[in-house]
JSON list of C-alpha atoms in Angstrom, two decimals:
[
{"chain": "F", "resi": 1, "resn": "MET", "atom": "CA", "xyz": [0.12, -10.88, 7.91]},
{"chain": "F", "resi": 2, "resn": "ALA", "atom": "CA", "xyz": [4.09, -11.49, 8.17]},
{"chain": "F", "resi": 3, "resn": "LEU", "atom": "CA", "xyz": [6.96, -11.12, 6.41]},
{"chain": "F", "resi": 4, "resn": "THR", "atom": "CA", "xyz": [8.97, -14.67, 5.35]},
{"chain": "F", "resi": 5, "resn": "ASP", "atom": "CA", "xyz": [13.45, -14.07, 5.75]},
{"chain": "F", "resi": 6, "resn": "ASP", "atom": "CA", "xyz": [13.27, -13.14, 2.03]},
{"chain": "F", "resi": 7, "resn": "GLU", "atom": "CA", "xyz": [10.46, -10.97, 1.66]},
{"chain": "F", "resi": 8, "resn": "ARG", "atom": "CA", "xyz": [11.73, -8.86, 4.08]},
{"chain": "F", "resi": 9, "resn": "ALA", "atom": "CA", "xyz": [14.55, -8.97, 2.50]},
{"chain": "F", "resi": 10, "resn": "VAL", "atom": "CA", "xyz": [13.59, -7.83, -0.95]},
{"chain": "F", "resi": 11, "resn": "LEU", "atom": "CA", "xyz": [11.83, -5.36, 0.90]},
{"chain": "F", "resi": 12, "resn": "THR", "atom": "CA", "xyz": [14.18, -3.46, 2.81]},
{"chain": "F", "resi": 13, "resn": "ALA", "atom": "CA", "xyz": [16.57, -3.44, -0.93]},
{"chain": "F", "resi": 14, "resn": "ARG", "atom": "CA", "xyz": [14.07, -1.91, -2.61]},
{"chain": "F", "resi": 15, "resn": "LEU", "atom": "CA", "xyz": [13.66, 0.71, 0.68]},
{"chain": "F", "resi": 16, "resn": "ALA", "atom": "CA", "xyz": [17.72, 1.59, 0.45]},
{"chain": "F", "resi": 17, "resn": "SER", "atom": "CA", "xyz": [17.19, 1.81, -3.48]},
{"chain": "F", "resi": 18, "resn": "ALA", "atom": "CA", "xyz": [14.08, 4.20, -3.38]},
{"chain": "F", "resi": 19, "resn": "GLU", "atom": "CA", "xyz": [15.69, 6.15, -0.75]},
{"chain": "F", "resi": 20, "resn": "ALA", "atom": "CA", "xyz": [18.75, 6.52, -2.04]},
{"chain": "F", "resi": 21, "resn": "ALA", "atom": "CA", "xyz": [17.24, 7.81, -5.13]},
{"chain": "F", "resi": 22, "resn": "LEU", "atom": "CA", "xyz": [15.06, 10.32, -3.15]},
{"chain": "F", "resi": 23, "resn": "HIS", "atom": "CA", "xyz": [18.08, 11.36, -1.69]},
{"chain": "F", "resi": 24, "resn": "SER", "atom": "CA", "xyz": [19.84, 12.13, -5.56]},
{"chain": "F", "resi": 25, "resn": "LEU", "atom": "CA", "xyz": [16.70, 13.99, -6.73]},
{"chain": "F", "resi": 26, "resn": "MET", "atom": "CA", "xyz": [17.71, 16.07, -3.64]},
{"chain": "F", "resi": 27, "resn": "VAL", "atom": "CA", "xyz": [20.54, 17.13, -4.48]},
{"chain": "F", "resi": 28, "resn": "GLY", "atom": "CA", "xyz": [19.92, 17.88, -7.72]},
{"chain": "F", "resi": 29, "resn": "LYS", "atom": "CA", "xyz": [19.84, 15.12, -10.53]},
{"chain": "F", "resi": 30, "resn": "ALA", "atom": "CA", "xyz": [17.38, 15.10, -13.16]},
{"chain": "F", "resi": 31, "resn": "THR", "atom": "CA", "xyz": [15.59, 12.21, -12.97]},
{"chain": "F", "resi": 32, "resn": "VAL", "atom": "CA", "xyz": [15.83, 8.40, -11.43]},
{"chain": "F", "resi": 33, "resn": "SER", "atom": "CA", "xyz": [15.97, 5.47, -12.45]},
{"chain": "F", "resi": 34, "resn": "LEU", "atom": "CA", "xyz": [14.51, 2.12, -10.06]},
{"chain": "F", "resi": 35, "resn": "SER", "atom": "CA", "xyz": [14.53, -1.54, -11.05]},
{"chain": "F", "resi": 36, "resn": "TYR", "atom": "CA", "xyz": [13.30, -4.78, -9.61]},
{"chain": "F", "resi": 37, "resn": "ASP", "atom": "CA", "xyz": [11.76, -7.94, -10.23]},
{"chain": "F", "resi": 38, "resn": "GLY", "atom": "CA", "xyz": [12.33, -7.49, -14.13]},
{"chain": "F", "resi": 39, "resn": "GLU", "atom": "CA", "xyz": [10.28, -4.10, -13.70]},
{"chain": "F", "resi": 40, "resn": "SER", "atom": "CA", "xyz": [11.98, -0.12, -14.21]},
{"chain": "F", "resi": 41, "resn": "ALA", "atom": "CA", "xyz": [10.94, 2.93, -12.84]},
{"chain": "F", "resi": 42, "resn": "THR", "atom": "CA", "xyz": [12.07, 6.43, -14.19]},
{"chain": "F", "resi": 43, "resn": "PHE", "atom": "CA", "xyz": [11.31, 9.02, -11.49]},
{"chain": "F", "resi": 44, "resn": "SER", "atom": "CA", "xyz": [11.91, 13.06, -12.10]},
{"chain": "F", "resi": 45, "resn": "GLN", "atom": "CA", "xyz": [12.25, 15.69, -9.62]},
{"chain": "F", "resi": 46, "resn": "THR", "atom": "CA", "xyz": [8.31, 16.45, -10.79]},
{"chain": "F", "resi": 47, "resn": "ASP", "atom": "CA", "xyz": [7.34, 13.26, -9.33]},
{"chain": "F", "resi": 48, "resn": "GLU", "atom": "CA", "xyz": [8.41, 13.59, -6.12]},
{"chain": "F", "resi": 49, "resn": "ALA", "atom": "CA", "xyz": [5.88, 12.96, -4.37]},
{"chain": "F", "resi": 50, "resn": "LYS", "atom": "CA", "xyz": [5.21, 9.72, -5.96]},
{"chain": "F", "resi": 51, "resn": "LEU", "atom": "CA", "xyz": [8.54, 8.40, -4.91]},
{"chain": "F", "resi": 52, "resn": "ARG", "atom": "CA", "xyz": [7.54, 9.68, -1.43]},
{"chain": "F", "resi": 53, "resn": "ARG", "atom": "CA", "xyz": [4.38, 7.46, -1.13]},
{"chain": "F", "resi": 54, "resn": "TYR", "atom": "CA", "xyz": [6.20, 4.72, -3.07]},
{"chain": "F", "resi": 55, "resn": "ILE", "atom": "CA", "xyz": [8.24, 4.75, -0.28]},
{"chain": "F", "resi": 56, "resn": "ALA", "atom": "CA", "xyz": [6.05, 5.19, 2.25]},
{"chain": "F", "resi": 57, "resn": "ASP", "atom": "CA", "xyz": [4.52, 2.01, 0.80]},
{"chain": "F", "resi": 58, "resn": "LEU", "atom": "CA", "xyz": [7.37, -0.24, 1.68]},
{"chain": "F", "resi": 59, "resn": "LYS", "atom": "CA", "xyz": [7.91, 1.13, 4.67]},
{"chain": "F", "resi": 60, "resn": "SER", "atom": "CA", "xyz": [4.98, 0.57, 5.89]},
{"chain": "F", "resi": 61, "resn": "GLN", "atom": "CA", "xyz": [4.76, -2.60, 4.03]},
{"chain": "F", "resi": 62, "resn": "LEU", "atom": "CA", "xyz": [7.91, -3.41, 6.93]},
{"chain": "F", "resi": 63, "resn": "GLY", "atom": "CA", "xyz": [6.00, -2.37, 9.49]},
{"chain": "F", "resi": 64, "resn": "LEU", "atom": "CA", "xyz": [8.29, 0.73, 9.81]},
{"chain": "F", "resi": 65, "resn": "GLY", "atom": "CA", "xyz": [6.51, 3.82, 11.11]},
{"chain": "F", "resi": 66, "resn": "CYS", "atom": "CA", "xyz": [6.48, 7.58, 8.36]},
{"chain": "F", "resi": 67, "resn": "ASN", "atom": "CA", "xyz": [6.36, 9.34, 11.14]},
{"chain": "F", "resi": 68, "resn": "PRO", "atom": "CA", "xyz": [9.18, 12.31, 11.32]},
{"chain": "F", "resi": 69, "resn": "TYR", "atom": "CA", "xyz": [8.41, 13.58, 14.96]},
{"chain": "F", "resi": 70, "resn": "ARG", "atom": "CA", "xyz": [9.91, 9.70, 16.01]},
{"chain": "F", "resi": 71, "resn": "ARG", "atom": "CA", "xyz": [12.77, 10.05, 18.21]},
{"chain": "F", "resi": 72, "resn": "GLY", "atom": "CA", "xyz": [13.51, 13.89, 17.91]},
{"chain": "F", "resi": 73, "resn": "ILE", "atom": "CA", "xyz": [13.13, 14.32, 14.11]},
{"chain": "F", "resi": 74, "resn": "HIS", "atom": "CA", "xyz": [11.37, 16.83, 12.47]},
{"chain": "F", "resi": 75, "resn": "ALA", "atom": "CA", "xyz": [10.27, 18.03, 9.37]}
]
């Protein structure tokens, strides 16, 4: 199913927010919060895997691959 421009914009904004939140966790912030469509979620460092799954789901919805080995990037 193809995304509309509006749906793609919303998912892209959510992805950017989630990736920024993950970065904050990775550099030592104890908790981060995300808000969208009147919903909010708070993640702590112990929720890193959950946040990574959310990012992977958003990328999947956008048709973006999650392969860390593409373009010479190595995990």
